């Protein structure tokens, strides 16, 4: 089977751990500090359920409730990792706003998403409950996990979950262009 190319965007408020999750997945290590302002695309090849994937991970510089949803993140992205931090309520609110804008921008009813409550190792600082995370994920028809970017296994699992969810979404050509929603162009 040919390698499938899949592009994933990580979005969320600043400092929630988007870069830490990306680097943990790609490099297998936790970095304490990473330039928060830059956007980077990381590549990683993985094999899942006998299928090879060429992944491109767009580690965005972060959004807040006022950010305009960049068009570049609305097209050509197969799945989204929406990240908040369990010790920051604002980051949870921001993820909700990003989701609304995402639906508006893509014009799709269903988008493969995994909602990620990060910094699970900071339980003692928790302000967003597990129930709140689950409830929001239900609304988004998204998968939901709580992880720590320090936990390599959990981070790998979350990206695998998203890849599986993208597969279910019906992208069955190698370049992922077979969008069954028929939404190939974006009219503004
Ligand atoms: P980004 O702005 O969303 O890309 O966030 P970063 O990945 O740069 O992380 C912001 C800060 O939170 C950094 O100091 C990270 O080391 C820290 N951080 C990220 N993920 C975790 C985590 O799961 N647990 C803990 N304790 N710290 C984390
Ligand atoms: Mg970052």
JSON list of C-alpha atoms and ligand atoms in Angstrom, two decimals:
[
{"chain": "A", "resi": 1, "resn": "UNK", "atom": "CA", "xyz": [0.00, 0.00, 0.00]},
{"chain": "A", "resi": 2, "resn": "UNK", "atom": "CA", "xyz": [1.33, 3.44, -0.89]},
{"chain": "A", "resi": 3, "resn": "UNK", "atom": "CA", "xyz": [2.16, 5.86, 1.88]},
{"chain": "A", "resi": 4, "resn": "UNK", "atom": "CA", "xyz": [-0.69, 8.16, 2.78]},
{"chain": "A", "resi": 5, "resn": "UNK", "atom": "CA", "xyz": [0.17, 11.80, 3.34]},
{"chain": "A", "resi": 6, "resn": "UNK", "atom": "CA", "xyz": [-1.70, 13.36, 6.21]},
{"chain": "A", "resi": 7, "resn": "UNK", "atom": "CA", "xyz": [-1.52, 16.88, 7.56]},
{"chain": "A", "resi": 8, "resn": "UNK", "atom": "CA", "xyz": [-2.47, 17.68, 11.14]},
{"chain": "A", "resi": 9, "resn": "UNK", "atom": "CA", "xyz": [-2.74, 21.10, 12.77]},
{"chain": "A", "resi": 10, "resn": "UNK", "atom": "CA", "xyz": [-2.24, 21.68, 16.48]},
{"chain": "A", "resi": 11, "resn": "UNK", "atom": "CA", "xyz": [-4.20, 24.65, 17.69]},
{"chain": "A", "resi": 12, "resn": "UNK", "atom": "CA", "xyz": [-4.93, 26.22, 21.03]},
{"chain": "A", "resi": 13, "resn": "UNK", "atom": "CA", "xyz": [-4.11, 29.05, 23.39]},
{"chain": "A", "resi": 14, "resn": "UNK", "atom": "CA", "xyz": [-0.49, 29.92, 24.07]},
{"chain": "A", "resi": 15, "resn": "UNK", "atom": "CA", "xyz": [1.56, 27.83, 26.50]},
{"chain": "A", "resi": 16, "resn": "UNK", "atom": "CA", "xyz": [-0.84, 24.89, 26.57]},
{"chain": "A", "resi": 17, "resn": "UNK", "atom": "CA", "xyz": [1.87, 22.58, 25.26]},
{"chain": "A", "resi": 18, "resn": "UNK", "atom": "CA", "xyz": [1.30, 22.37, 21.51]},
{"chain": "A", "resi": 19, "resn": "UNK", "atom": "CA", "xyz": [5.02, 22.41, 20.76]},
{"chain": "A", "resi": 20, "resn": "UNK", "atom": "CA", "xyz": [5.82, 20.07, 23.66]},
{"chain": "A", "resi": 21, "resn": "UNK", "atom": "CA", "xyz": [3.29, 17.52, 22.40]},
{"chain": "A", "resi": 22, "resn": "UNK", "atom": "CA", "xyz": [4.60, 17.81, 18.84]},
{"chain": "A", "resi": 23, "resn": "UNK", "atom": "CA", "xyz": [8.23, 17.39, 19.87]},
{"chain": "A", "resi": 24, "resn": "UNK", "atom": "CA", "xyz": [7.42, 14.53, 22.22]},
{"chain": "A", "resi": 25, "resn": "UNK", "atom": "CA", "xyz": [5.73, 12.76, 19.32]},
{"chain": "A", "resi": 26, "resn": "UNK", "atom": "CA", "xyz": [8.37, 13.52, 16.70]},
{"chain": "A", "resi": 27, "resn": "UNK", "atom": "CA", "xyz": [11.55, 13.33, 18.80]},
{"chain": "A", "resi": 28, "resn": "UNK", "atom": "CA", "xyz": [10.50, 11.30, 21.83]},
{"chain": "A", "resi": 29, "resn": "UNK", "atom": "CA", "xyz": [11.60, 13.92, 24.32]},
{"chain": "A", "resi": 30, "resn": "UNK", "atom": "CA", "xyz": [10.11, 16.62, 26.52]},
{"chain": "A", "resi": 31, "resn": "UNK", "atom": "CA", "xyz": [11.55, 20.07, 25.98]},
{"chain": "A", "resi": 32, "resn": "UNK", "atom": "CA", "xyz": [11.26, 22.54, 28.84]},
{"chain": "A", "resi": 33, "resn": "UNK", "atom": "CA", "xyz": [11.26, 25.65, 26.74]},
{"chain": "A", "resi": 34, "resn": "UNK", "atom": "CA", "xyz": [10.50, 26.21, 23.14]},
{"chain": "A", "resi": 35, "resn": "UNK", "atom": "CA", "xyz": [10.08, 29.49, 21.30]},
{"chain": "A", "resi": 36, "resn": "UNK", "atom": "CA", "xyz": [6.35, 30.16, 21.71]},
{"chain": "A", "resi": 37, "resn": "UNK", "atom": "CA", "xyz": [6.04, 32.54, 18.80]},
{"chain": "A", "resi": 38, "resn": "UNK", "atom": "CA", "xyz": [7.11, 30.45, 15.88]},
{"chain": "A", "resi": 39, "resn": "UNK", "atom": "CA", "xyz": [5.08, 28.16, 13.76]},
{"chain": "A", "resi": 40, "resn": "UNK", "atom": "CA", "xyz": [6.78, 25.04, 12.55]},
{"chain": "A", "resi": 41, "resn": "UNK", "atom": "CA", "xyz": [5.91, 22.05, 10.48]},
{"chain": "A", "resi": 42, "resn": "UNK", "atom": "CA", "xyz": [7.34, 18.74, 11.63]},
{"chain": "A", "resi": 43, "resn": "UNK", "atom": "CA", "xyz": [7.35, 15.54, 9.64]},
{"chain": "A", "resi": 44, "resn": "UNK", "atom": "CA", "xyz": [7.17, 12.01, 10.89]},
{"chain": "A", "resi": 45, "resn": "UNK", "atom": "CA", "xyz": [6.62, 8.68, 9.21]},
{"chain": "A", "resi": 46, "resn": "UNK", "atom": "CA", "xyz": [4.56, 6.17, 11.12]},
{"chain": "A", "resi": 47, "resn": "UNK", "atom": "CA", "xyz": [3.08, 2.78, 10.45]},
{"chain": "A", "resi": 48, "resn": "UNK", "atom": "CA", "xyz": [-0.34, 2.14, 11.87]},
{"chain": "A", "resi": 49, "resn": "UNK", "atom": "CA", "xyz": [-2.49, -0.94, 11.29]},
{"chain": "A", "resi": 50, "resn": "UNK", "atom": "CA", "xyz": [-0.18, -1.97, 8.44]},
{"chain": "A", "resi": 51, "resn": "UNK", "atom": "CA", "xyz": [-0.46, 1.38, 6.70]},
{"chain": "A", "resi": 52, "resn": "UNK", "atom": "CA", "xyz": [2.44, 3.79, 6.21]},
{"chain": "A", "resi": 53, "resn": "UNK", "atom": "CA", "xyz": [1.72, 7.45, 6.83]},
{"chain": "A", "resi": 54, "resn": "UNK", "atom": "CA", "xyz": [3.77, 10.50, 6.03]},
{"chain": "A", "resi": 55, "resn": "UNK", "atom": "CA", "xyz": [2.61, 12.95, 8.65]},
{"chain": "A", "resi": 56, "resn": "UNK", "atom": "CA", "xyz": [3.03, 16.68, 8.60]},
{"chain": "A", "resi": 57, "resn": "UNK", "atom": "CA", "xyz": [2.34, 18.33, 11.91]},
{"chain": "A", "resi": 58, "resn": "UNK", "atom": "CA", "xyz": [1.67, 22.04, 11.83]},
{"chain": "A", "resi": 59, "resn": "UNK", "atom": "CA", "xyz": [2.58, 23.33, 15.27]},
{"chain": "A", "resi": 60, "resn": "UNK", "atom": "CA", "xyz": [0.83, 26.69, 15.18]},
{"chain": "A", "resi": 61, "resn": "UNK", "atom": "CA", "xyz": [2.02, 29.70, 17.15]},
{"chain": "A", "resi": 62, "resn": "UNK", "atom": "CA", "xyz": [-1.25, 29.71, 19.08]},
{"chain": "A", "resi": 63, "resn": "UNK", "atom": "CA", "xyz": [-4.57, 31.51, 19.04]},
{"chain": "A", "resi": 64, "resn": "UNK", "atom": "CA", "xyz": [-6.74, 33.44, 21.43]},
{"chain": "A", "resi": 65, "resn": "UNK", "atom": "CA", "xyz": [-10.45, 34.20, 21.39]},
{"chain": "A", "resi": 66, "resn": "UNK", "atom": "CA", "xyz": [-9.92, 37.15, 19.07]},
{"chain": "A", "resi": 67, "resn": "UNK", "atom": "CA", "xyz": [-7.73, 35.44, 16.51]},
{"chain": "A", "resi": 68, "resn": "UNK", "atom": "CA", "xyz": [-9.00, 35.26, 12.99]},
{"chain": "A", "resi": 69, "resn": "UNK", "atom": "CA", "xyz": [-8.97, 31.68, 11.88]},
{"chain": "A", "resi": 70, "resn": "UNK", "atom": "CA", "xyz": [-6.21, 31.54, 9.27]},
{"chain": "A", "resi": 71, "resn": "UNK", "atom": "CA", "xyz": [-7.38, 30.24, 5.94]},
{"chain": "A", "resi": 72, "resn": "UNK", "atom": "CA", "xyz": [-4.22, 28.18, 5.68]},
{"chain": "A", "resi": 73, "resn": "UNK", "atom": "CA", "xyz": [-5.52, 26.08, 8.56]},
{"chain": "A", "resi": 74, "resn": "UNK", "atom": "CA", "xyz": [-8.90, 25.56, 6.96]},
{"chain": "A", "resi": 75, "resn": "UNK", "atom": "CA", "xyz": [-7.78, 23.92, 3.76]},
{"chain": "A", "resi": 76, "resn": "UNK", "atom": "CA", "xyz": [-5.51, 21.01, 3.17]},
{"chain": "A", "resi": 77, "resn": "UNK", "atom": "CA", "xyz": [-5.60, 19.87, 6.81]},
{"chain": "A", "resi": 78, "resn": "UNK", "atom": "CA", "xyz": [-6.90, 16.38, 7.47]},
{"chain": "A", "resi": 79, "resn": "UNK", "atom": "CA", "xyz": [-7.32, 16.54, 11.21]},
{"chain": "A", "resi": 80, "resn": "UNK", "atom": "CA", "xyz": [-7.00, 18.87, 14.17]},
{"chain": "A", "resi": 81, "resn": "UNK", "atom": "CA", "xyz": [-5.52, 18.50, 17.56]},
{"chain": "A", "resi": 82, "resn": "UNK", "atom": "CA", "xyz": [-7.21, 21.14, 19.74]},
{"chain": "A", "resi": 83, "resn": "UNK", "atom": "CA", "xyz": [-5.19, 21.58, 22.88]},
{"chain": "A", "resi": 84, "resn": "UNK", "atom": "CA", "xyz": [-5.99, 23.17, 26.22]},
{"chain": "A", "resi": 85, "resn": "UNK", "atom": "CA", "xyz": [-4.29, 22.85, 29.55]},
{"chain": "A", "resi": 86, "resn": "UNK", "atom": "CA", "xyz": [-6.20, 21.33, 32.50]},
{"chain": "A", "resi": 87, "resn": "UNK", "atom": "CA", "xyz": [-4.82, 24.04, 34.78]},
{"chain": "A", "resi": 88, "resn": "UNK", "atom": "CA", "xyz": [-6.00, 26.96, 32.68]},
{"chain": "A", "resi": 89, "resn": "UNK", "atom": "CA", "xyz": [-9.70, 27.76, 32.22]},
{"chain": "A", "resi": 90, "resn": "UNK", "atom": "CA", "xyz": [-9.01, 30.44, 29.65]},
{"chain": "A", "resi": 91, "resn": "UNK", "atom": "CA", "xyz": [-7.32, 27.87, 27.43]},
{"chain": "A", "resi": 92, "resn": "UNK", "atom": "CA", "xyz": [-10.45, 25.73, 27.60]},
{"chain": "A", "resi": 93, "resn": "UNK", "atom": "CA", "xyz": [-12.65, 28.67, 26.56]},
{"chain": "A", "resi": 94, "resn": "UNK", "atom": "CA", "xyz": [-10.29, 29.45, 23.70]},
{"chain": "A", "resi": 95, "resn": "UNK", "atom": "CA", "xyz": [-10.51, 25.92, 22.33]},
{"chain": "A", "resi": 96, "resn": "UNK", "atom": "CA", "xyz": [-14.30, 26.29, 22.20]},
{"chain": "A", "resi": 97, "resn": "UNK", "atom": "CA", "xyz": [-13.99, 29.50, 20.18]},
{"chain": "A", "resi": 98, "resn": "UNK", "atom": "CA", "xyz": [-11.42, 27.96, 17.84]},
{"chain": "A", "resi": 99, "resn": "UNK", "atom": "CA", "xyz": [-13.82, 25.10, 17.19]},
{"chain": "A", "resi": 100, "resn": "UNK", "atom": "CA", "xyz": [-16.67, 27.45, 16.20]},
{"chain": "A", "resi": 101, "resn": "UNK", "atom": "CA", "xyz": [-14.40, 29.31, 13.82]},
{"chain": "A", "resi": 102, "resn": "UNK", "atom": "CA", "xyz": [-13.06, 26.07, 12.43]},
{"chain": "A", "resi": 103, "resn": "UNK", "atom": "CA", "xyz": [-16.55, 24.94, 11.48]},
{"chain": "A", "resi": 104, "resn": "UNK", "atom": "CA", "xyz": [-17.31, 28.29, 9.88]},
{"chain": "A", "resi": 105, "resn": "UNK", "atom": "CA", "xyz": [-14.08, 28.34, 7.92]},
{"chain": "A", "resi": 106, "resn": "UNK", "atom": "CA", "xyz": [-14.08, 24.78, 6.65]},
{"chain": "A", "resi": 107, "resn": "UNK", "atom": "CA", "xyz": [-17.80, 24.75, 5.97]},
{"chain": "A", "resi": 108, "resn": "UNK", "atom": "CA", "xyz": [-17.82, 21.11, 6.94]},
{"chain": "A", "resi": 109, "resn": "UNK", "atom": "CA", "xyz": [-20.19, 19.40, 9.29]},
{"chain": "A", "resi": 110, "resn": "UNK", "atom": "CA", "xyz": [-17.70, 16.88, 10.46]},
{"chain": "A", "resi": 111, "resn": "UNK", "atom": "CA", "xyz": [-14.00, 17.47, 10.91]},
{"chain": "A", "resi": 112, "resn": "UNK", "atom": "CA", "xyz": [-11.68, 14.88, 12.47]},
{"chain": "A", "resi": 113, "resn": "UNK", "atom": "CA", "xyz": [-10.66, 16.39, 15.80]},
{"chain": "A", "resi": 114, "resn": "UNK", "atom": "CA", "xyz": [-9.05, 15.22, 18.97]},
{"chain": "A", "resi": 115, "resn": "UNK", "atom": "CA", "xyz": [-9.59, 17.41, 21.99]},
{"chain": "A", "resi": 116, "resn": "UNK", "atom": "CA", "xyz": [-6.55, 17.26, 24.24]},
{"chain": "A", "resi": 117, "resn": "UNK", "atom": "CA", "xyz": [-6.44, 18.29, 27.89]},
{"chain": "A", "resi": 118, "resn": "UNK", "atom": "CA", "xyz": [-2.70, 18.63, 28.44]},
{"chain": "A", "resi": 119, "resn": "UNK", "atom": "CA", "xyz": [-0.51, 18.93, 31.56]},
{"chain": "A", "resi": 120, "resn": "UNK", "atom": "CA", "xyz": [-2.14, 15.98, 33.29]},
{"chain": "A", "resi": 121, "resn": "UNK", "atom": "CA", "xyz": [0.93, 15.76, 35.53]},
{"chain": "A", "resi": 122, "resn": "UNK", "atom": "CA", "xyz": [-0.24, 19.05, 37.10]},
{"chain": "A", "resi": 123, "resn": "UNK", "atom": "CA", "xyz": [-3.35, 17.44, 38.65]},
{"chain": "A", "resi": 124, "resn": "UNK", "atom": "CA", "xyz": [-3.00, 19.54, 41.79]},
{"chain": "A", "resi": 125, "resn": "UNK", "atom": "CA", "xyz": [-3.53, 22.66, 39.67]},
{"chain": "A", "resi": 126, "resn": "UNK", "atom": "CA", "xyz": [-6.53, 21.28, 37.80]},
{"chain": "A", "resi": 127, "resn": "UNK", "atom": "CA", "xyz": [-9.36, 23.72, 37.09]},
{"chain": "A", "resi": 128, "resn": "UNK", "atom": "CA", "xyz": [-10.94, 22.03, 34.06]},
{"chain": "A", "resi": 129, "resn": "UNK", "atom": "CA", "xyz": [-12.68, 18.82, 35.11]},
{"chain": "A", "resi": 130, "resn": "UNK", "atom": "CA", "xyz": [-12.63, 15.62, 33.10]},
{"chain": "A", "resi": 131, "resn": "UNK", "atom": "CA", "xyz": [-16.42, 15.95, 32.69]},
{"chain": "A", "resi": 132, "resn": "UNK", "atom": "CA", "xyz": [-16.10, 19.38, 31.11]},
{"chain": "A", "resi": 133, "resn": "UNK", "atom": "CA", "xyz": [-13.59, 18.03, 28.63]},
{"chain": "A", "resi": 134, "resn": "UNK", "atom": "CA", "xyz": [-15.80, 15.07, 27.77]},
{"chain": "A", "resi": 135, "resn": "UNK", "atom": "CA", "xyz": [-18.84, 17.25, 27.34]},
{"chain": "A", "resi": 136, "resn": "UNK", "atom": "CA", "xyz": [-17.09, 19.60, 24.95]},
{"chain": "A", "resi": 137, "resn": "UNK", "atom": "CA", "xyz": [-15.64, 16.70, 22.98]},
{"chain": "A", "resi": 138, "resn": "UNK", "atom": "CA", "xyz": [-19.15, 15.25, 22.64]},
{"chain": "A", "resi": 139, "resn": "UNK", "atom": "CA", "xyz": [-20.37, 18.53, 21.22]},
{"chain": "A", "resi": 140, "resn": "UNK", "atom": "CA", "xyz": [-17.50, 18.53, 18.77]},
{"chain": "A", "resi": 141, "resn": "UNK", "atom": "CA", "xyz": [-18.04, 14.85, 17.94]},
{"chain": "A", "resi": 142, "resn": "UNK", "atom": "CA", "xyz": [-14.36, 14.62, 18.70]},
{"chain": "A", "resi": 143, "resn": "UNK", "atom": "CA", "xyz": [-12.18, 12.15, 20.52]},
{"chain": "A", "resi": 144, "resn": "UNK", "atom": "CA", "xyz": [-10.99, 13.25, 23.92]},
{"chain": "A", "resi": 145, "resn": "UNK", "atom": "CA", "xyz": [-7.86, 12.55, 25.93]},
{"chain": "A", "resi": 146, "resn": "UNK", "atom": "CA", "xyz": [-6.05, 14.03, 28.86]},
{"chain": "A", "resi": 147, "resn": "UNK", "atom": "CA", "xyz": [-2.29, 13.65, 28.66]},
{"chain": "A", "resi": 148, "resn": "UNK", "atom": "CA", "xyz": [0.99, 15.00, 29.86]},
{"chain": "A", "resi": 149, "resn": "UNK", "atom": "CA", "xyz": [3.45, 16.03, 27.17]},
{"chain": "A", "resi": 150, "resn": "UNK", "atom": "CA", "xyz": [6.02, 14.29, 29.39]},
{"chain": "A", "resi": 151, "resn": "UNK", "atom": "CA", "xyz": [4.35, 10.93, 28.79]},
{"chain": "A", "resi": 152, "resn": "UNK", "atom": "CA", "xyz": [5.65, 9.54, 25.50]},
{"chain": "A", "resi": 153, "resn": "UNK", "atom": "CA", "xyz": [3.24, 6.61, 25.29]},
{"chain": "A", "resi": 154, "resn": "UNK", "atom": "CA", "xyz": [0.19, 8.76, 25.90]},
{"chain": "A", "resi": 155, "resn": "UNK", "atom": "CA", "xyz": [1.31, 11.28, 23.28]},
{"chain": "A", "resi": 156, "resn": "UNK", "atom": "CA", "xyz": [1.84, 8.57, 20.67]},
{"chain": "A", "resi": 157, "resn": "UNK", "atom": "CA", "xyz": [-1.60, 7.15, 21.48]},
{"chain": "A", "resi": 158, "resn": "UNK", "atom": "CA", "xyz": [-3.29, 10.49, 20.97]},
{"chain": "A", "resi": 159, "resn": "UNK", "atom": "CA", "xyz": [-1.83, 11.03, 17.52]},
{"chain": "A", "resi": 160, "resn": "UNK", "atom": "CA", "xyz": [-2.66, 7.45, 16.56]},
{"chain": "A", "resi": 161, "resn": "UNK", "atom": "CA", "xyz": [-6.24, 8.07, 17.64]},
{"chain": "A", "resi": 162, "resn": "UNK", "atom": "CA", "xyz": [-6.43, 11.12, 15.43]},
{"chain": "A", "resi": 163, "resn": "UNK", "atom": "CA", "xyz": [-5.02, 9.24, 12.44]},
{"chain": "A", "resi": 164, "resn": "UNK", "atom": "CA", "xyz": [-7.64, 6.53, 12.89]},
{"chain": "A", "resi": 165, "resn": "UNK", "atom": "CA", "xyz": [-10.34, 9.15, 13.12]},
{"chain": "A", "resi": 166, "resn": "UNK", "atom": "CA", "xyz": [-9.06, 10.76, 9.90]},
{"chain": "A", "resi": 167, "resn": "UNK", "atom": "CA", "xyz": [-9.25, 7.36, 8.20]},
{"chain": "A", "resi": 168, "resn": "UNK", "atom": "CA", "xyz": [-12.86, 6.96, 9.24]},
{"chain": "A", "resi": 169, "resn": "UNK", "atom": "CA", "xyz": [-13.53, 10.36, 7.72]},
{"chain": "A", "resi": 170, "resn": "UNK", "atom": "CA", "xyz": [-13.17, 8.80, 4.30]},
{"chain": "A", "resi": 171, "resn": "UNK", "atom": "CA", "xyz": [-9.94, 10.18, 2.94]},
{"chain": "A", "resi": 172, "resn": "UNK", "atom": "CA", "xyz": [-9.12, 7.16, 0.88]},
{"chain": "A", "resi": 173, "resn": "UNK", "atom": "CA", "xyz": [-6.79, 8.53, -1.74]},
{"chain": "A", "resi": 174, "resn": "UNK", "atom": "CA", "xyz": [-3.09, 8.72, -1.12]},
{"chain": "A", "resi": 175, "resn": "UNK", "atom": "CA", "xyz": [-2.98, 12.49, -1.19]},
{"chain": "A", "resi": 176, "resn": "UNK", "atom": "CA", "xyz": [-6.09, 12.85, 0.91]},
{"chain": "A", "resi": 177, "resn": "UNK", "atom": "CA", "xyz": [-7.86, 14.87, -1.76]},
{"chain": "A", "resi": 178, "resn": "UNK", "atom": "CA", "xyz": [-10.96, 12.71, -1.80]},
{"chain": "A", "resi": 179, "resn": "UNK", "atom": "CA", "xyz": [-13.03, 14.95, 0.36]},
{"chain": "A", "resi": 180, "resn": "UNK", "atom": "CA", "xyz": [-16.48, 13.40, 0.41]},
{"chain": "A", "resi": 181, "resn": "UNK", "atom": "CA", "xyz": [-18.07, 16.61, 1.56]},
{"chain": "A", "resi": 182, "resn": "UNK", "atom": "CA", "xyz": [-17.34, 18.02, -1.89]},
{"chain": "A", "resi": 183, "resn": "UNK", "atom": "CA", "xyz": [-16.02, 21.14, -0.26]},
{"chain": "A", "resi": 184, "resn": "UNK", "atom": "CA", "xyz": [-13.06, 21.69, -2.49]},
{"chain": "A", "resi": 185, "resn": "UNK", "atom": "CA", "xyz": [-13.17, 25.40, -2.78]},
{"chain": "A", "resi": 186, "resn": "UNK", "atom": "CA", "xyz": [-13.61, 28.04, -0.19]},
{"chain": "A", "resi": 187, "resn": "UNK", "atom": "CA", "xyz": [-15.74, 31.00, -1.11]},
{"chain": "A", "resi": 188, "resn": "UNK", "atom": "CA", "xyz": [-15.37, 34.10, 1.00]},
{"chain": "B", "resi": 1, "resn": "LIG", "atom": "P1", "xyz": [2.72, 26.11, 23.27]},
{"chain": "B", "resi": 1, "resn": "LIG", "atom": "O1", "xyz": [2.82, 27.59, 23.38]},
{"chain": "B", "resi": 1, "resn": "LIG", "atom": "O2", "xyz": [1.29, 25.66, 23.28]},
{"chain": "B", "resi": 1, "resn": "LIG", "atom": "O3", "xyz": [3.49, 25.54, 22.13]},
{"chain": "B", "resi": 1, "resn": "LIG", "atom": "O4", "xyz": [3.34, 25.53, 24.64]},
{"chain": "B", "resi": 1, "resn": "LIG", "atom": "P2", "xyz": [4.78, 24.91, 24.87]},
{"chain": "B", "resi": 1, "resn": "LIG", "atom": "O5", "xyz": [4.86, 23.54, 24.32]},
{"chain": "B", "resi": 1, "resn": "LIG", "atom": "O6", "xyz": [5.82, 25.88, 24.46]},
{"chain": "B", "resi": 1, "resn": "LIG", "atom": "O7", "xyz": [4.74, 24.76, 26.46]},
{"chain": "B", "resi": 1, "resn": "LIG", "atom": "C1", "xyz": [4.59, 25.90, 27.31]},
{"chain": "B", "resi": 1, "resn": "LIG", "atom": "C2", "xyz": [5.21, 25.58, 28.67]},
{"chain": "B", "resi": 1, "resn": "LIG", "atom": "O8", "xyz": [4.47, 24.53, 29.30]},
{"chain": "B", "resi": 1, "resn": "LIG", "atom": "C3", "xyz": [6.65, 25.10, 28.56]},
{"chain": "B", "resi": 1, "resn": "LIG", "atom": "O9", "xyz": [7.36, 25.59, 29.65]},
{"chain": "B", "resi": 1, "resn": "LIG", "atom": "C4", "xyz": [6.51, 23.59, 28.66]},
{"chain": "B", "resi": 1, "resn": "LIG", "atom": "O10", "xyz": [7.66, 22.99, 29.18]},
{"chain": "B", "resi": 1, "resn": "LIG", "atom": "C5", "xyz": [5.32, 23.44, 29.59]},
{"chain": "B", "resi": 1, "resn": "LIG", "atom": "N1", "xyz": [4.56, 22.20, 29.34]},
{"chain": "B", "resi": 1, "resn": "LIG", "atom": "C6", "xyz": [4.04, 21.77, 28.16]},
{"chain": "B", "resi": 1, "resn": "LIG", "atom": "N2", "xyz": [3.39, 20.61, 28.31]},
{"chain": "B", "resi": 1, "resn": "LIG", "atom": "C7", "xyz": [3.48, 20.29, 29.62]},
{"chain": "B", "resi": 1, "resn": "LIG", "atom": "C8", "xyz": [2.98, 19.20, 30.41]},
{"chain": "B", "resi": 1, "resn": "LIG", "atom": "O11", "xyz": [2.31, 18.27, 29.95]},
{"chain": "B", "resi": 1, "resn": "LIG", "atom": "N3", "xyz": [3.29, 19.23, 31.75]},
{"chain": "B", "resi": 1, "resn": "LIG", "atom": "C9", "xyz": [4.01, 20.24, 32.32]},
{"chain": "B", "resi": 1, "resn": "LIG", "atom": "N4", "xyz": [4.24, 20.16, 33.63]},
{"chain": "B", "resi": 1, "resn": "LIG", "atom": "N5", "xyz": [4.47, 21.27, 31.60]},
{"chain": "B", "resi": 1, "resn": "LIG", "atom": "C10", "xyz": [4.22, 21.30, 30.28]},
{"chain": "B", "resi": 2, "resn": "LIG", "atom": "MG1", "xyz": [4.54, 26.48, 20.62]}
]
